[in-house]
Tab-separated table of C-alpha atoms in Angstrom:
chain	number	residue	atom	x	y	z
O	1	MET	CA	137.511	100.223	87.826
O	2	ALA	CA	134.286	99.416	89.668
O	3	LYS	CA	132.269	96.603	88.100
O	4	ARG	CA	128.961	97.591	89.696
O	5	MET	CA	127.141	100.524	91.223
O	6	ALA	CA	124.653	100.901	94.053
O	7	VAL	CA	121.079	101.870	93.182
O	8	ARG	CA	118.364	102.655	95.723
O	9	ASN	CA	114.737	101.638	95.115
O	10	LEU	CA	112.688	104.402	96.742
O	11	ARG	CA	109.576	102.233	96.871
O	12	LEU	CA	111.345	99.827	99.188
O	13	CYS	CA	113.472	102.266	101.214
O	14	THR	CA	112.223	102.524	104.821
O	15	LYS	CA	114.756	105.235	105.797
O	16	ASP	CA	116.738	103.171	108.249
O	17	CYS	CA	119.755	105.223	107.187
O	18	LEU	CA	122.364	102.490	107.625
O	19	CYS	CA	123.605	103.200	104.103
O	20	LEU	CA	124.497	106.705	105.250
O	21	TYR	CA	126.519	105.348	108.175
O	22	VAL	CA	128.507	102.790	106.186
O	23	CYS	CA	129.228	104.521	102.871
O	24	PRO	CA	132.934	105.412	102.770
O	25	THR	CA	132.432	108.269	100.273
O	26	GLY	CA	129.052	109.785	101.212
O	27	ALA	CA	127.562	108.683	97.887
O	28	THR	CA	124.326	107.517	99.553
O	29	ASP	CA	123.587	110.877	101.238
O	30	THR	CA	121.975	113.090	98.595
O	31	GLU	CA	119.197	115.667	98.462
O	32	ASN	CA	117.116	113.565	96.038
O	33	SER	CA	117.854	110.143	97.610
O	34	ILE	CA	119.434	108.909	94.374
O	35	ILE	CA	122.874	107.422	95.081
O	36	ASP	CA	125.612	109.589	93.548
O	37	THR	CA	127.172	107.501	90.765
O	38	GLU	CA	130.180	109.819	90.628
O	39	LYS	CA	131.060	109.010	94.230
O	40	CYS	CA	129.956	105.341	94.394
O	41	LEU	CA	132.931	102.944	94.529
O	42	GLY	CA	130.790	99.862	93.968
O	43	CYS	CA	131.934	98.310	97.258
O	44	GLY	CA	128.431	97.107	98.209
O	45	VAL	CA	128.583	97.783	101.968
O	46	CYS	CA	125.381	99.852	101.752
O	47	ALA	CA	123.463	97.005	100.069
O	48	ASP	CA	124.716	94.559	102.718
O	49	ALA	CA	123.703	96.861	105.564
O	50	CYS	CA	120.275	97.879	104.255
O	51	PRO	CA	117.575	96.137	106.345
O	52	SER	CA	114.806	96.697	103.779
O	53	GLY	CA	116.654	95.321	100.743
O	54	ALA	CA	116.183	98.657	98.984
O	55	ILE	CA	119.700	98.874	97.549
O	56	SER	CA	120.884	96.618	94.765
O	57	MET	CA	124.294	96.431	93.151
O	58	VAL	CA	123.739	96.928	89.434
O	59	PRO	CA	126.457	95.456	87.214
O	60	LEU	CA	128.254	97.729	84.764
O	61	GLU	CA	129.165	94.814	82.495
O	62	TYR	CA	126.927	92.007	81.301
O	63	PRO	CA	127.724	88.565	79.911
O	64	PRO	CA	126.708	87.868	76.297
O	65	GLN	CA	123.019	86.996	75.996
O	66	GLN	CA	121.872	83.436	75.282
O	67	LYS	CA	122.083	82.296	71.652
O	68	LYS	CA	118.737	81.672	69.984
O	69	ALA	CA	117.916	78.817	67.616
O	70	GLU	CA	117.201	79.995	64.070
O	71	ALA	CA	113.919	78.069	63.919
O	72	VAL	CA	112.697	79.864	67.044
O	73	VAL	CA	113.729	83.306	65.792
O	74	ALA	CA	112.050	82.690	62.419
O	75	ARG	CA	108.765	81.744	64.134
O	76	ALA	CA	109.044	84.660	66.547
O	77	ASN	CA	109.495	87.054	63.620
O	78	VAL	CA	106.306	85.811	61.968
O	79	LEU	CA	104.376	86.410	65.188
O	80	ALA	CA	106.069	89.808	65.670
O	81	ARG	CA	104.839	90.911	62.248
O	82	SER	CA	101.306	89.871	63.119
O	83	LYS	CA	101.500	91.763	66.422
O	84	ALA	CA	102.860	94.911	64.724
O	85	LEU	CA	99.895	94.878	62.333
O	86	GLN	CA	97.488	94.395	65.236
O	87	GLU	CA	99.044	97.297	67.109
O	88	GLN	CA	98.730	99.590	64.106
O	89	THR	CA	95.140	98.471	63.415
O	90	ALA	CA	94.127	99.021	67.057
O	91	ARG	CA	95.796	102.460	67.066
O	92	GLN	CA	93.873	103.552	63.974
O	93	LEU	CA	90.595	102.133	65.317
O	94	ALA	CA	91.141	103.979	68.616
O	95	ARG	CA	91.627	107.223	66.703
O	96	GLN	CA	88.377	106.643	64.832
O	97	ALA	CA	86.383	105.586	67.913
O	98	ARG	CA	83.585	107.969	68.892
O	99	GLU	CA	82.530	106.284	72.128
O	100	ASP	CA	84.671	106.781	75.244
O	101	GLY	CA	84.621	103.125	76.312
O	102	LEU	CA	85.656	101.878	72.889
O	103	TYR	CA	88.417	104.470	72.718
O	104	ARG	CA	89.815	103.338	76.066
O	105	LEU	CA	89.530	99.654	75.199
O	106	LEU	CA	91.323	100.065	71.868
O	107	THR	CA	94.005	102.251	73.463
O	108	ALA	CA	94.547	99.452	75.991
O	109	VAL	CA	94.761	96.903	73.148
O	110	THR	CA	97.346	99.089	71.353
O	111	LYS	CA	99.537	99.263	74.470
O	112	SER	CA	99.025	95.617	75.345
O	113	VAL	CA	100.038	94.346	71.907
O	114	ARG	CA	103.134	96.574	71.951
O	115	LEU	CA	104.201	95.129	75.333
O	116	VAL	CA	103.648	91.550	74.177
O	117	ASN	CA	105.636	92.265	71.017
O	118	GLU	CA	108.492	93.873	72.954
O	119	ASP	CA	108.705	90.726	75.054
O	120	LEU	CA	108.659	88.577	71.925
O	121	LEU	CA	111.449	90.474	70.169
O	122	ARG	CA	113.462	90.596	73.384
O	123	GLU	CA	113.480	86.790	73.388
O	124	ALA	CA	114.250	86.753	69.659
O	125	GLY	CA	117.706	88.297	70.141
O	126	TYR	CA	117.132	91.887	71.258
O	127	MET	CA	117.418	91.319	74.991
O	128	LEU	CA	120.562	93.330	75.724
O	129	PRO	CA	121.347	96.742	74.238
O	130	GLN	CA	124.951	95.438	74.416
O	131	GLY	CA	124.125	92.373	72.286
O	132	ALA	CA	125.388	91.736	68.758
O	133	PRO	CA	121.904	91.873	67.122
O	134	ALA	CA	121.193	95.333	68.585
O	135	HIS	CA	124.597	96.534	67.442
O	136	ALA	CA	124.282	95.080	63.958
O	137	LEU	CA	120.896	96.781	63.612
O	138	LEU	CA	122.199	100.200	64.722
O	139	GLN	CA	125.234	99.810	62.468
O	140	SER	CA	123.118	98.992	59.408
O	141	LEU	CA	120.848	101.968	60.121
O	142	VAL	CA	123.838	104.305	60.371
O	143	GLU	CA	125.310	102.958	57.128
O	144	ALA	CA	122.090	103.072	55.111
O	145	PRO	CA	119.710	105.358	56.981
O	146	PRO	CA	116.049	105.601	55.883
O	147	ALA	CA	114.950	109.151	54.946
O	148	GLY	CA	114.855	111.391	57.998
O	149	PHE	CA	116.416	108.792	60.314
O	150	PRO	CA	118.090	110.353	63.398
O	151	VAL	CA	121.588	109.096	62.528
O	152	GLU	CA	123.250	111.047	65.338
O	153	ALA	CA	121.143	109.294	67.975
O	154	ALA	CA	122.156	105.879	66.589
O	155	ARG	CA	125.828	106.913	66.441
O	156	GLU	CA	125.712	108.107	70.021
O	157	LEU	CA	124.162	104.789	71.105
O	158	LEU	CA	126.913	102.818	69.355
O	159	ALA	CA	129.522	104.957	71.107
O	160	ARG	CA	127.906	104.805	74.553
O	161	ILE	CA	127.032	101.101	74.623
O	162	PRO	CA	129.951	98.869	73.662
O	163	CYS	CA	129.077	95.478	72.181
O	164	ASN	CA	129.744	92.625	74.628
O	165	GLU	CA	130.176	89.787	72.113
O	166	PRO	CA	131.954	89.274	68.784
O	167	GLU	CA	129.983	91.114	66.112
O	168	GLY	CA	129.071	89.850	62.676
O	169	LYS	CA	128.234	86.365	61.484
O	170	GLU	CA	128.771	83.397	63.718
O	171	PRO	CA	131.262	80.742	62.646
Z	1	MET	CA	81.598	67.432	91.467
Z	2	GLU	CA	84.393	68.910	89.491
Z	3	ARG	CA	86.862	71.721	89.941
Z	4	TRP	CA	87.498	74.107	87.053
Z	5	ILE	CA	90.707	76.111	86.754
Z	6	CYS	CA	91.073	79.519	85.111
Z	7	GLY	CA	93.723	79.294	82.389
Z	8	ILE	CA	94.693	82.942	82.916
Z	9	CYS	CA	95.071	83.353	86.682
Z	10	GLY	CA	94.653	79.883	88.181
Z	11	TYR	CA	91.415	80.689	90.072
Z	12	VAL	CA	89.617	77.483	91.091
Z	13	TYR	CA	85.854	77.158	90.608
Z	14	ASP	CA	84.831	74.340	92.927
Z	15	GLU	CA	81.406	73.004	91.951
Z	16	GLY	CA	81.043	71.381	95.383
Z	17	LYS	CA	81.443	74.700	97.198
Z	18	GLU	CA	79.661	76.897	94.662
Z	19	GLY	CA	76.615	74.667	94.352
Z	20	THR	CA	76.175	75.412	90.639
Z	21	PRO	CA	77.684	73.085	88.033
Z	22	PHE	CA	80.172	74.939	85.866
Z	23	ALA	CA	78.256	74.002	82.714
Z	24	ALA	CA	75.129	75.684	84.122
Z	25	LEU	CA	76.819	79.102	84.442
Z	26	PRO	CA	75.696	81.647	81.830
Z	27	ASP	CA	78.003	82.389	78.895
Z	28	SER	CA	78.435	85.931	80.236
Z	29	TRP	CA	79.941	84.571	83.473
Z	30	VAL	CA	83.563	85.655	83.960
Z	31	CYS	CA	86.369	84.665	86.317
Z	32	PRO	CA	85.783	86.520	89.624
Z	33	LEU	CA	89.522	87.105	90.001
Z	34	CYS	CA	90.712	88.223	86.557
Z	35	SER	CA	87.500	88.525	84.494
Z	36	ALA	CA	88.648	85.884	82.006
Z	37	PRO	CA	85.794	84.371	79.979
Z	38	LYS	CA	84.198	81.028	80.825
Z	39	SER	CA	85.993	79.520	77.822
Z	40	ALA	CA	89.380	80.108	79.522
Z	41	PHE	CA	88.490	77.477	82.169
Z	42	SER	CA	89.323	73.794	81.979
Z	43	PRO	CA	88.539	70.926	84.378
Z	44	ALA	CA	91.188	70.228	87.039
Z	45	GLY	CA	93.464	67.397	86.006
Z	46	ALA	CA	93.041	68.060	82.294
Z	47	PRO	CA	96.108	69.348	80.449
Z	48	ALA	CA	96.165	73.146	80.572
Z	49	GLN	CA	96.299	73.329	76.807
Z	50	PRO	CA	96.347	70.883	73.926
Z	51	ASP	CA	99.759	69.694	72.810
Z	52	ALA	CA	101.403	71.990	70.308
Z	53	PRO	CA	101.312	70.548	66.806
Z	54	ALA	CA	104.545	68.695	66.084
Z	55	ALA	CA	105.212	70.360	62.772
Z	56	PRO	CA	103.522	73.573	61.684
Z	57	ALA	CA	101.789	73.085	58.366
Z	58	LYS	CA	102.621	76.540	57.118
Z	59	PRO	CA	106.198	77.203	56.004
Z	60	VAL	CA	107.963	80.027	57.762
Z	61	GLU	CA	108.140	83.172	55.686
Z	62	ASP	CA	111.548	84.715	55.295
Z	63	LEU	CA	111.371	87.922	57.297
Z	64	LYS	CA	114.931	89.161	57.202
Z	65	GLU	CA	113.846	92.781	56.862
Z	66	LEU	CA	111.995	94.167	59.851
Z	67	SER	CA	109.123	96.539	59.013
Z	68	ALA	CA	108.997	100.050	60.500
Z	69	GLY	CA	106.355	98.854	62.987
Z	70	GLU	CA	108.611	96.023	64.157
Z	71	LEU	CA	111.694	98.279	64.307
Z	72	SER	CA	109.761	100.637	66.559
Z	73	VAL	CA	109.047	97.718	68.900
Z	74	VAL	CA	112.697	96.554	68.857
Z	75	CYS	CA	113.800	100.089	69.795
Z	76	SER	CA	111.194	100.645	72.511
Z	77	ASN	CA	112.165	97.261	73.970
Z	78	LEU	CA	115.848	98.244	73.969
Z	79	ALA	CA	114.872	101.545	75.631
Z	80	ARG	CA	113.284	99.520	78.432
Z	81	GLY	CA	116.432	97.415	78.615
Z	82	CYS	CA	118.480	100.592	79.106
Z	83	GLU	CA	116.072	101.811	81.804
Z	84	LYS	CA	116.551	98.586	83.734
Z	85	GLN	CA	120.309	99.169	83.596
Z	86	TYR	CA	119.775	102.773	84.790
Z	87	LYS	CA	121.071	104.163	81.484
Z	88	ASP	CA	118.703	107.122	81.148
Z	89	ARG	CA	120.410	108.891	78.258
Z	90	GLU	CA	120.611	105.679	76.213
Z	91	ALA	CA	116.950	104.920	76.970
Z	92	ALA	CA	115.965	108.369	75.666
Z	93	LEU	CA	117.970	107.805	72.467
Z	94	PHE	CA	116.328	104.428	71.808
Z	95	ARG	CA	112.924	106.038	72.422
Z	96	GLU	CA	113.795	108.666	69.810
Z	97	LEU	CA	114.476	105.867	67.309
Z	98	ALA	CA	111.259	104.065	68.347
Z	99	ASP	CA	109.253	107.258	67.753
Z	100	PHE	CA	110.871	107.746	64.351
Z	101	PHE	CA	109.825	104.266	63.235
Z	102	ALA	CA	106.361	104.574	64.805
Z	103	ALA	CA	105.758	107.743	62.770
Z	104	GLY	CA	106.886	105.926	59.626
Z	105	THR	CA	104.701	102.839	60.108
Z	106	ALA	CA	102.460	102.286	57.094
Z	107	PRO	CA	98.784	102.742	57.947
Z	108	VAL	CA	96.483	99.722	57.661
Z	109	SER	CA	93.942	100.353	54.905
Z	110	ASP	CA	90.327	100.117	56.064
Z	111	PRO	CA	91.005	98.913	59.603
Z	112	ASP	CA	88.038	97.109	61.122
Z	113	PRO	CA	87.476	95.406	64.470
Z	114	GLU	CA	86.579	92.078	62.852
Z	115	GLY	CA	89.888	91.981	60.982
Z	116	LEU	CA	91.720	92.749	64.215
Z	117	MET	CA	89.889	89.948	66.034
Z	118	ASP	CA	90.596	87.506	63.183
Z	119	ARG	CA	94.298	88.247	63.460
Z	120	ILE	CA	94.256	87.842	67.228
Z	121	ARG	CA	92.513	84.457	66.868
Z	122	ARG	CA	94.992	83.314	64.237
Z	123	ASP	CA	97.792	84.033	66.710
Z	124	LEU	CA	96.012	81.886	69.294
Z	125	GLU	CA	95.172	79.043	66.957
Z	126	GLU	CA	98.297	78.881	64.792
Z	127	GLU	CA	101.172	81.172	65.697
Z	128	TYR	CA	101.480	80.540	69.441
Z	129	PRO	CA	101.315	76.739	69.109
Z	130	ALA	CA	103.916	76.928	66.300
Z	131	LEU	CA	106.311	79.180	68.239
Z	132	SER	CA	105.793	77.206	71.419
Z	133	GLY	CA	106.510	73.959	69.525
Z	134	ALA	CA	109.740	75.396	68.097
Z	135	ALA	CA	110.752	76.636	71.565
Z	136	VAL	CA	110.134	73.210	73.145
Z	137	ALA	CA	112.151	71.528	70.365
Z	138	ALA	CA	115.044	73.945	70.998
Z	139	SER	CA	114.725	73.661	74.833
Z	140	ASP	CA	114.301	77.443	74.851
Z	141	ARG	CA	112.508	78.140	78.116
Z	142	GLY	CA	112.672	81.910	77.694
Z	143	THR	CA	110.624	81.694	74.531
Z	144	GLN	CA	108.284	79.197	76.183
Z	145	ARG	CA	107.749	81.798	78.911
Z	146	ILE	CA	106.739	84.507	76.447
Z	147	CYS	CA	104.368	82.007	74.824
Z	148	VAL	CA	102.713	81.340	78.199
Z	149	TRP	CA	102.347	85.046	79.003
Z	150	GLY	CA	101.593	86.211	75.474
Z	151	GLU	CA	98.947	83.576	74.914
Z	152	LYS	CA	97.111	84.474	78.115
Z	153	VAL	CA	97.243	88.207	77.372
Z	154	THR	CA	96.080	87.586	73.793
Z	155	ARG	CA	93.200	85.351	74.934
Z	156	MET	CA	92.108	88.143	77.256
Z	157	LEU	CA	92.128	90.673	74.380
Z	158	ASP	CA	89.995	88.306	72.313
Z	159	SER	CA	87.541	87.962	75.187
Z	160	LEU	CA	87.322	91.725	75.891
Z	161	LEU	CA	86.776	92.614	72.229
Z	162	THR	CA	84.149	89.875	71.986
Z	163	ARG	CA	82.379	91.228	75.074
Z	164	TYR	CA	82.421	94.749	73.667
Z	165	ARG	CA	80.881	93.481	70.450
Z	166	THR	CA	78.029	91.873	72.416
Z	167	GLU	CA	77.477	94.410	75.197
Z	168	GLY	CA	78.676	97.672	73.620
Z	169	GLU	CA	79.427	100.767	75.710
Z	170	ASP	CA	77.472	99.418	78.719
Z	171	PHE	CA	80.356	97.029	79.307
Z	172	LEU	CA	82.785	99.879	80.009
Z	173	GLN	CA	80.537	102.565	81.435
Z	174	ASN	CA	81.435	103.756	84.948
Z	175	THR	CA	84.431	101.487	85.150
Z	176	GLN	CA	88.105	101.553	84.247
Z	177	VAL	CA	90.424	99.838	81.794
Z	178	TRP	CA	93.874	98.860	83.142
Z	179	VAL	CA	96.993	97.573	81.396
Z	180	CYS	CA	99.811	95.713	83.165
Z	181	THR	CA	102.897	97.661	82.101
Z	182	VAL	CA	105.036	94.533	82.358
Z	183	CYS	CA	103.157	91.831	80.423
Z	184	GLY	CA	100.313	93.754	78.741
Z	185	PHE	CA	97.435	92.008	80.556
Z	186	VAL	CA	94.266	94.106	80.212
Z	187	TYR	CA	91.807	94.254	83.096
Z	188	VAL	CA	88.397	95.909	83.282
Z	189	GLY	CA	87.300	96.973	86.784
Z	190	ASP	CA	87.162	99.859	89.237
Z	191	ALA	CA	90.627	99.078	90.658
Z	192	PRO	CA	93.497	97.020	89.230
Z	193	PRO	CA	93.992	93.463	90.562
Z	194	GLU	CA	96.257	93.171	93.617
Z	195	ILE	CA	98.713	91.177	91.560
Z	196	CYS	CA	98.765	90.685	87.812
Z	197	PRO	CA	97.103	87.311	87.094
Z	198	VAL	CA	99.593	86.651	84.290
Z	199	CYS	CA	103.026	87.942	85.389
Z	200	LYS	CA	102.367	88.437	89.150
Z	201	VAL	CA	103.621	92.021	89.508
Z	202	PRO	CA	101.877	94.248	92.123
Z	203	ALA	CA	98.914	96.531	91.386
Z	204	TRP	CA	101.008	99.707	91.063
Z	205	LYS	CA	102.524	98.301	87.862
Z	206	PHE	CA	99.102	98.711	86.193
Z	207	GLU	CA	98.392	101.809	84.118
Z	208	LYS	CA	94.885	103.285	84.004
Z	209	ILE	CA	93.791	104.119	80.479
Z	210	GLU	CA	92.367	107.628	80.387
Z	211	GLY	CA	89.643	108.763	77.998
Z	212	ARG	CA	90.118	111.570	75.524
Z	213	VAL	CA	90.806	114.871	77.208
């Protein structure tokens, strides 16, 4: 089975068309310029031939993410809680804002804090959807779902994204 | 004659070339490149930031259970992770979970701008140095990277909210507010910067914040 697939970045593609000439299955020649994943063999000749560097070979499997020190994760979680409160506060203040400038500024703060917090939690163990922390979280939500939780969505995620490291507690 | 460096984008204010000593600039002066406040500058040659305290005074709370607000962030981050792997269906499912938790996030009682600014400052004064110190001790360069970016973005938020408090609506009239969709850097100006001063992505990665429709 192929271990990677070709993906075209339309912002970089300068339509030199070499990918069309070299692809053995015609996967690169499509009406919407998106490489056909059904046809792609993952051979990489298109990426090698592309003069604008617009095609990259995206892996289908990923190595386990880096382990994080407990002391770092504990500190990151404290900061993440602070950021979540800031995001919620800014969201509510934006809703209340009467002036247009203030509304836009607080909306920007809401988005900014969310992005910073995503980055923080990514480094605190939730980098890969395939990682053990993401899986353990989905599993616990499926087993003891909060009221109204979309259990089917979590189940589908567990089925579609296999875990790429041993699950459960570390030795 | 000294040179002063912007702690956000690295812009150099050269007193020799500018003719005005840095200290003589008004408090309202901002970095011409990224609009960072005067306080974000430090003299060339000085350490960019004071050493992180060796041991944080405050004990770490035990936060085993993530709140709904944090779970929403974990899920929206994993949605972005799926997007980067070109897993569109999975990204949509994680976004559904993120929206569920966002809707269930407990409201903050009596939110006020001063409380928000206090929290932002506490991050800058205590939480970032503590996390950065732990990351250095663990040789965790990934976490050091988010401290570098996050601290700059947070300092910018502090400065923008402070400016709004002083100047009010005039500050934002007839101009735009932009957010870098990668690192969260907020920029006020007619057009986004050519590259993000914090994470260096190109201008098209910035999102313009629209007013109410």
